GROMACS .gro file of C-alpha atoms in nm:
model
  351
    1MET     CA    1  20.358   6.301  -1.208
    2LYS     CA    2  20.694   6.368  -1.045
    3ASN     CA    3  20.885   6.100  -0.863
    4LYS     CA    4  21.011   6.169  -0.515
    5THR     CA    5  21.389   6.206  -0.507
    6SER     CA    6  21.653   6.190  -0.238
    7PHE     CA    7  22.019   6.286  -0.243
    8LEU     CA    8  22.292   6.074  -0.096
    9PRO     CA    9  22.605   6.235   0.044
   10GLY     CA   10  22.876   6.266  -0.218
   11GLU     CA   11  22.641   6.209  -0.509
   12GLY     CA   12  22.497   6.472  -0.733
   13GLU     CA   13  22.236   6.257  -0.906
   14ALA     CA   14  21.890   6.202  -0.759
   15GLN     CA   15  21.790   5.844  -0.666
   16PRO     CA   16  21.426   5.725  -0.656
   17SER     CA   17  21.298   5.708  -0.300
   18ARG     CA   18  21.196   5.369  -0.161
   19CYS     CA   19  20.989   5.518   0.119
   20PRO     CA   20  20.621   5.418   0.100
   21ASP     CA   21  20.360   5.684   0.051
   22ASN     CA   22  20.241   5.865   0.358
   23SER     CA   23  19.898   5.697   0.356
   24ALA     CA   24  19.708   5.521   0.633
   25PHE     CA   25  19.723   5.189   0.450
   26LYS     CA   26  20.091   5.190   0.362
   27GLN     CA   27  20.196   5.336   0.695
   28GLN     CA   28  19.978   5.081   0.883
   29ARG     CA   29  19.763   5.338   1.058
   30LEU     CA   30  19.430   5.171   0.975
   31PRO     CA   31  19.190   5.108   1.265
   32ALA     CA   32  19.257   4.768   1.416
   33TRP     CA   33  19.138   4.564   1.710
   34LYS     CA   34  19.424   4.492   1.945
   35PRO     CA   35  19.298   4.264   2.220
   36GLN     CA   36  19.465   4.293   2.556
   37LEU     CA   37  19.497   3.942   2.692
   38THR     CA   38  19.447   3.937   3.064
   39ILE     CA   39  19.468   3.641   3.296
   40ALA     CA   40  19.092   3.652   3.350
   41SER     CA   41  19.010   3.642   2.977
   42VAL     CA   42  19.260   3.364   2.906
   43LEU     CA   43  19.145   3.142   3.192
   44SER     CA   44  18.777   3.197   3.118
   45THR     CA   45  18.836   3.099   2.753
   46PHE     CA   46  19.010   2.772   2.846
   47PHE     CA   47  18.757   2.674   3.115
   48LEU     CA   48  18.451   2.762   2.906
   49THR     CA   49  18.590   2.574   2.605
   50GLY     CA   50  18.670   2.273   2.824
   51ALA     CA   51  18.324   2.273   2.983
   52PHE     CA   52  18.155   2.298   2.642
   53CYS     CA   53  18.361   2.014   2.490
   54LEU     CA   54  18.308   1.791   2.794
   55ALA     CA   55  17.932   1.848   2.787
   56VAL     CA   56  17.906   1.776   2.415
   57GLY     CA   57  18.133   1.472   2.449
   58VAL     CA   58  17.924   1.321   2.728
   59CYS     CA   59  17.606   1.371   2.522
   60LEU     CA   60  17.762   1.210   2.213
   61VAL     CA   61  17.898   0.910   2.405
   62LEU     CA   62  17.566   0.848   2.581
   63SER     CA   63  17.384   0.883   2.249
   64ALA     CA   64  17.618   0.634   2.076
   65ASN     CA   65  17.579   0.385   2.361
   66SER     CA   66  17.200   0.398   2.328
   67VAL     CA   67  17.216   0.257   1.973
   68ARG     CA   68  17.094  -0.102   1.944
   69GLU     CA   69  17.316  -0.305   1.712
   70ILE     CA   70  17.381  -0.668   1.626
   71GLN     CA   71  17.660  -0.786   1.396
   72VAL     CA   72  17.673  -1.125   1.226
   73ASP     CA   73  17.990  -1.248   1.054
   74TYR     CA   74  17.915  -1.494   0.773
   75SER     CA   75  18.265  -1.533   0.625
   76ASP     CA   76  18.322  -1.879   0.776
   77LYS     CA   77  17.961  -1.993   0.776
   78CYS     CA   78  17.951  -1.961   0.398
   79SER     CA   79  18.293  -2.121   0.340
   80TYR     CA   80  18.164  -2.356   0.068
   81CYS     CA   81  18.037  -2.065  -0.139
   82SER     CA   82  18.357  -1.877  -0.074
   83LYS     CA   83  18.567  -2.159  -0.223
   84LEU     CA   84  18.330  -2.185  -0.518
   85ARG     CA   85  18.361  -1.814  -0.595
   86GLU     CA   86  18.742  -1.821  -0.581
   87ASN     CA   87  18.734  -1.998  -0.918
   88SER     CA   88  18.631  -1.734  -1.171
   89SER     CA   89  18.494  -2.002  -1.406
   90ASN     CA   90  18.205  -2.056  -1.160
   91TRP     CA   91  18.075  -1.701  -1.196
   92ASN     CA   92  17.741  -1.820  -1.339
   93LYS     CA   93  17.679  -2.083  -1.068
   94GLU     CA   94  17.449  -1.983  -0.786
   95CYS     CA   95  17.545  -2.051  -0.425
   96HIS     CA   96  17.327  -1.989  -0.121
   97CYS     CA   97  17.389  -2.014   0.249
   98SER     CA   98  17.196  -1.928   0.564
   99VAL     CA   99  17.302  -1.784   0.899
  100ASN     CA  100  17.082  -1.812   1.210
  101PHE     CA  101  17.088  -1.569   1.501
  102THR     CA  102  16.866  -1.466   1.792
  103LEU     CA  103  16.747  -1.130   1.912
  104LYS     CA  104  16.710  -1.143   2.290
  105GLU     CA  105  16.534  -0.805   2.305
  106ASP     CA  106  16.318  -0.603   2.071
  107ILE     CA  107  16.488  -0.351   1.846
  108LEU     CA  108  16.238  -0.068   1.838
  109GLY     CA  109  16.227   0.214   1.586
  110ASP     CA  110  16.378   0.236   1.240
  111VAL     CA  111  16.617  -0.053   1.176
  112PHE     CA  112  16.891  -0.028   0.914
  113MET     CA  113  17.078  -0.318   0.754
  114TYR     CA  114  17.442  -0.270   0.658
  115TYR     CA  115  17.699  -0.493   0.496
  116GLY     CA  116  18.051  -0.466   0.632
  117LEU     CA  117  18.389  -0.549   0.482
  118GLN     CA  118  18.726  -0.588   0.650
  119ASN     CA  119  19.071  -0.559   0.491
  120PHE     CA  120  18.929  -0.416   0.167
  121TYR     CA  121  19.137  -0.111   0.076
  122GLN     CA  122  18.923   0.126  -0.128
  123ASN     CA  123  19.161   0.415  -0.052
  124HIS     CA  124  19.429   0.300  -0.300
  125ARG     CA  125  19.508   0.590  -0.534
  126ARG     CA  126  19.474   0.395  -0.859
  127TYR     CA  127  19.154   0.233  -0.737
  128MET     CA  128  18.992   0.564  -0.636
  129THR     CA  129  19.063   0.729  -0.972
  130SER     CA  130  18.949   0.429  -1.177
  131ARG     CA  131  18.611   0.574  -1.279
  132SER     CA  132  18.457   0.808  -1.534
  133ASP     CA  133  18.237   1.082  -1.392
  134ALA     CA  134  18.134   1.185  -1.741
  135GLN     CA  135  18.001   0.836  -1.808
  136LEU     CA  136  17.823   0.821  -1.471
  137LEU     CA  137  17.647   1.145  -1.563
  138GLY     CA  138  17.513   0.979  -1.879
  139ARG     CA  139  17.705   1.209  -2.115
  140ASN     CA  140  17.915   0.950  -2.300
  141VAL     CA  141  17.829   0.587  -2.234
  142ASN     CA  142  18.071   0.450  -2.495
  143ILE     CA  143  18.375   0.606  -2.332
  144GLN     CA  144  18.706   0.424  -2.387
  145ARG     CA  145  18.983   0.672  -2.307
  146SER     CA  146  18.971   0.749  -1.939
  147TYR     CA  147  19.121   0.656  -1.604
  148CYS     CA  148  18.911   0.338  -1.612
  149ALA     CA  149  19.183   0.130  -1.780
  150PRO     CA  150  19.223  -0.165  -1.777
  151PHE     CA  151  18.848  -0.185  -1.703
  152SER     CA  152  18.745   0.049  -1.984
  153ALA     CA  153  18.691  -0.188  -2.277
  154TYR     CA  154  18.722  -0.553  -2.375
  155ARG     CA  155  18.984  -0.682  -2.620
  156ASN     CA  156  18.733  -0.666  -2.906
  157GLY     CA  157  18.685  -0.294  -2.839
  158THR     CA  158  18.346  -0.314  -2.668
  159PRO     CA  159  18.335  -0.046  -2.395
  160MET     CA  160  18.227  -0.133  -2.043
  161ALA     CA  161  17.938   0.041  -1.873
  162PRO     CA  162  18.005   0.132  -1.603
  163CYS     CA  163  18.383   0.133  -1.643
  164GLY     CA  164  18.657   0.133  -1.383
  165ALA     CA  165  18.786  -0.083  -1.098
  166ILE     CA  166  18.539   0.057  -0.843
  167ALA     CA  167  18.236  -0.038  -1.049
  168ASN     CA  168  18.383  -0.375  -1.144
  169SER     CA  169  18.431  -0.474  -0.778
  170VAL     CA  170  18.080  -0.376  -0.666
  171PHE     CA  171  17.941  -0.568  -0.369
  172ASN     CA  172  17.684  -0.808  -0.518
  173ASP     CA  173  17.579  -1.041  -0.237
  174THR     CA  174  17.201  -1.065  -0.198
  175ILE     CA  175  17.085  -1.072   0.166
  176ASP     CA  176  16.730  -1.150   0.278
  177LEU     CA  177  16.606  -1.156   0.637
  178PHE     CA  178  16.350  -1.406   0.772
  179TYR     CA  179  16.172  -1.411   1.106
  180SER     CA  180  16.068  -1.739   1.273
  181ARG     CA  181  15.719  -1.704   1.422
  182ASN     CA  182  15.499  -1.993   1.533
  183SER     CA  183  15.707  -2.248   1.340
  184SER     CA  184  15.674  -2.046   1.020
  185MET     CA  185  15.925  -1.828   0.839
  186ILE     CA  186  15.815  -1.474   0.764
  187GLN     CA  187  16.026  -1.265   0.529
  188VAL     CA  188  16.108  -0.926   0.676
  189PRO     CA  189  16.010  -0.654   0.424
  190LEU     CA  190  16.314  -0.447   0.329
  191LEU     CA  191  16.336  -0.117   0.142
  192LYS     CA  192  16.609  -0.104  -0.123
  193THR     CA  193  16.547   0.251  -0.246
  194GLY     CA  194  16.583   0.584  -0.070
  195ASN     CA  195  16.913   0.478   0.088
  196SER     CA  196  17.147   0.703  -0.113
  197TRP     CA  197  17.203   1.077  -0.076
  198TRP     CA  198  16.981   1.315  -0.269
  199THR     CA  199  17.283   1.482  -0.430
  200ASP     CA  200  17.411   1.146  -0.554
  201LYS     CA  201  17.078   1.043  -0.698
  202ASN     CA  202  17.003   1.374  -0.868
  203VAL     CA  203  17.339   1.542  -0.933
  204LYS     CA  204  17.635   1.302  -0.950
  205PHE     CA  205  17.466   1.002  -1.117
  206ARG     CA  206  17.231   1.012  -1.412
  207ASN     CA  207  17.119   0.771  -1.680
  208PRO     CA  208  17.160   0.865  -2.047
  209GLU     CA  209  16.849   1.022  -2.190
  210SER     CA  210  16.655   0.764  -2.387
  211TYR     CA  211  16.305   0.625  -2.403
  212ASN     CA  212  16.446   0.278  -2.335
  213LEU     CA  213  16.732   0.214  -2.093
  214SER     CA  214  16.852  -0.099  -2.274
  215PHE     CA  215  16.868   0.101  -2.598
  216ALA     CA  216  17.068   0.375  -2.421
  217PHE     CA  217  17.335   0.122  -2.322
  218ALA     CA  218  17.345  -0.049  -2.662
  219GLY     CA  219  17.698  -0.115  -2.782
  220THR     CA  220  17.834  -0.159  -2.429
  221ALA     CA  221  17.894  -0.461  -2.209
  222ARG     CA  222  17.882  -0.530  -1.838
  223PRO     CA  223  18.205  -0.524  -1.633
  224PRO     CA  224  18.386  -0.861  -1.610
  225TYR     CA  225  18.279  -0.943  -1.254
  226TRP     CA  226  17.913  -0.851  -1.304
  227GLN     CA  227  17.643  -1.112  -1.359
  228LYS     CA  228  17.394  -0.882  -1.532
  229PRO     CA  229  17.411  -0.558  -1.735
  230VAL     CA  230  17.369  -0.222  -1.566
  231TYR     CA  231  17.017  -0.167  -1.700
  232LEU     CA  232  16.894  -0.487  -1.527
  233LEU     CA  233  17.027  -0.424  -1.175
  234ASP     CA  234  16.672  -0.402  -1.040
  235GLU     CA  235  16.422  -0.591  -1.252
  236GLU     CA  236  16.136  -0.504  -1.015
  237ASP     CA  237  16.175  -0.125  -1.020
  238GLU     CA  238  16.270   0.048  -1.346
  239ARG     CA  239  16.349   0.372  -1.161
  240ASN     CA  240  16.623   0.190  -0.966
  241ASN     CA  241  16.818   0.077  -1.270
  242GLY     CA  242  17.128   0.191  -1.449
  243PHE     CA  243  17.364   0.443  -1.295
  244VAL     CA  244  17.097   0.560  -1.045
  245ASN     CA  245  17.070   0.223  -0.872
  246ASP     CA  246  17.098   0.283  -0.496
  247ASP     CA  247  17.330  -0.013  -0.425
  248PHE     CA  248  17.562   0.095  -0.706
  249ILE     CA  249  17.568   0.459  -0.593
  250ILE     CA  250  17.648   0.367  -0.233
  251TRP     CA  251  17.935   0.140  -0.342
  252MET     CA  252  18.084   0.413  -0.562
  253ARG     CA  253  18.121   0.634  -0.252
  254VAL     CA  254  18.458   0.484  -0.156
  255SER     CA  255  18.570   0.450   0.205
  256ALA     CA  256  18.884   0.601   0.357
  257PHE     CA  257  18.952   0.295   0.575
  258ALA     CA  258  19.007  -0.074   0.510
  259THR     CA  259  18.720  -0.169   0.745
  260PHE     CA  260  18.390  -0.005   0.657
  261ARG     CA  261  18.017  -0.057   0.633
  262ASN     CA  262  17.765   0.054   0.371
  263LEU     CA  263  17.392   0.092   0.402
  264TYR     CA  264  17.218  -0.198   0.228
  265ARG     CA  265  16.850  -0.200   0.328
  266ARG     CA  266  16.597  -0.049   0.567
  267VAL     CA  267  16.330  -0.250   0.747
  268ARG     CA  268  15.984  -0.156   0.627
  269ARG     CA  269  15.770  -0.099   0.933
  270VAL     CA  270  15.451  -0.290   0.846
  271ARG     CA  271  15.252  -0.574   1.002
  272HIS     CA  272  15.466  -0.768   1.253
  273PHE     CA  273  15.746  -0.516   1.216
  274ALA     CA  274  15.549  -0.196   1.264
  275GLU     CA  275  15.741  -0.117   1.585
  276GLY     CA  276  16.075  -0.254   1.463
  277LEU     CA  277  16.220  -0.603   1.495
  278PRO     CA  278  16.063  -0.815   1.769
  279ALA     CA  279  16.275  -1.051   1.979
  280GLY     CA  280  16.305  -1.402   1.845
  281ASN     CA  281  16.492  -1.622   1.600
  282TYR     CA  282  16.604  -1.485   1.264
  283THR     CA  283  16.781  -1.616   0.956
  284PHE     CA  284  16.989  -1.443   0.692
  285GLN     CA  285  16.944  -1.604   0.350
  286ILE     CA  286  17.250  -1.505   0.148
  287SER     CA  287  17.322  -1.544  -0.221
  288TYR     CA  288  17.702  -1.550  -0.209
  289ASN     CA  289  17.874  -1.371  -0.498
  290PHE     CA  290  18.148  -1.154  -0.344
  291PRO     CA  291  18.464  -1.355  -0.253
  292VAL     CA  292  18.697  -1.218   0.015
  293THR     CA  293  18.937  -1.506   0.083
  294ARG     CA  294  19.213  -1.393  -0.154
  295PHE     CA  295  19.270  -1.063   0.026
  296LYS     CA  296  19.205  -1.218   0.373
  297GLY     CA  297  18.889  -1.021   0.420
  298ARG     CA  298  18.579  -1.070   0.631
  299LYS     CA  299  18.213  -1.004   0.562
  300HIS     CA  300  17.936  -0.933   0.807
  301VAL     CA  301  17.581  -0.803   0.824
  302ILE     CA  302  17.482  -0.538   1.077
  303LEU     CA  303  17.134  -0.455   1.203
  304SER     CA  304  17.134  -0.121   1.379
  305THR     CA  305  16.921   0.171   1.488
  306VAL     CA  306  17.024   0.535   1.460
  307VAL     CA  307  16.995   0.832   1.694
  308TRP     CA  308  17.020   1.209   1.651
  309SER     CA  309  17.401   1.184   1.638
  310GLY     CA  310  17.407   0.896   1.386
  311GLY     CA  311  17.497   0.533   1.436
  312SER     CA  312  17.708   0.348   1.690
  313ASN     CA  313  18.033   0.542   1.658
  314PRO     CA  314  18.177   0.682   1.984
  315PHE     CA  315  18.485   0.836   1.815
  316LEU     CA  316  18.343   1.189   1.791
  317GLY     CA  317  18.230   1.184   2.155
  318ILE     CA  318  18.569   1.058   2.272
  319ALA     CA  319  18.740   1.330   2.066
  320TYR     CA  320  18.529   1.597   2.237
  321LEU     CA  321  18.605   1.448   2.579
  322VAL     CA  322  18.979   1.447   2.512
  323SER     CA  323  18.971   1.805   2.383
  324GLY     CA  324  18.765   1.925   2.679
  325THR     CA  325  18.994   1.750   2.927
  326ALA     CA  326  19.303   1.901   2.761
  327ALA     CA  327  19.154   2.253   2.767
  328THR     CA  328  19.051   2.222   3.132
  329LEU     CA  329  19.391   2.086   3.241
  330THR     CA  330  19.563   2.366   3.048
  331GLY     CA  331  19.349   2.618   3.236
  332PHE     CA  332  19.451   2.470   3.571
  333VAL     CA  333  19.819   2.471   3.470
  334ILE     CA  334  19.801   2.837   3.367
  335THR     CA  335  19.623   2.917   3.695
  336GLY     CA  336  19.899   2.746   3.895
  337ILE     CA  337  20.173   2.931   3.704
  338HIS     CA  338  19.995   3.262   3.750
  339LEU     CA  339  19.952   3.212   4.125
  340LYS     CA  340  20.315   3.110   4.164
  341LEU     CA  341  20.443   3.412   3.971
  342ARG     CA  342  20.213   3.650   4.157
  343LYS     CA  343  20.330   3.511   4.490
  344LYS     CA  344  20.693   3.555   4.384
  345LYS     CA  345  20.625   3.912   4.265
  346THR     CA  346  20.458   4.000   4.596
  347TYR     CA  347  20.756   3.860   4.787
  348PHE     CA  348  21.009   4.072   4.595
  349GLN     CA  349  20.791   4.383   4.635
  350LYS     CA  350  20.797   4.336   5.013
  351GLN     CA  351  21.175   4.310   5.004
   0.00000   0.00000   0.00000
């Protein structure tokens, strides 16, 4: 294959040519779509986009406003338990408190219970990486070298299961709901399984393969702030134990903001609660185990319904409204500029 050569004036030696080959690709002669932007196409794009965003935004805002929600803060009402829990030596002492509230109207449909935390920063880099995905998949329970340090093993060498700062700080308050009816207290039935994502339950979290879960975790110890080992998280349901426990899985899905809520329970629609929660007096019975005073946090319980767009969060609807308004205003500005320039052009043509 011969190289193309070119001669420069005053030189007798041939120099390699830097000209690209005469092909459609290298000479940029491939078929291409070259849109011709006209004033009609530009304005129609802005106005149609604005109308679409405004319509979607209105629907989302109306949908979010239709959510029934009640929020109860129990940080101050359980102050005695909070002070007790600030002393780590009282970790094995139980402390209970109750919070009364009233529903003025029925909450119909599926009712979800959330726990909320304020001023708890789960988005810290060291905190987010303090976990072992290999351990949570059940591959190596006795893991010691990982990003979990210093919550990877005790001083005597016993590894923690699960390891890491996220698992160690798991939310462990127990919240029960009671309904006052005819001078008697009826416990509201709550579902504690089926609250996590399918991918979490079946892909990201798995227990080690063993005929006995306690045998699978032999040689490990619970994290320092836990009151029971991982294989006894749910003593009533063996399928909700270990790394596949719903409460544990939901906590391990860290939040991007300092104020967040996590799904805790769902109201089981049976008997008096077949249609939802009837109006009346209710009581939260709380076993207080999660202190928040040291980091100036707050804790609350939320009872809420959901709609097709999710829970009570108007942010997405407001974002659509702002985007639609901006697109529509931009269309009007472009229209005004176009009319002004066309009027000026017509004036000069007459001159």
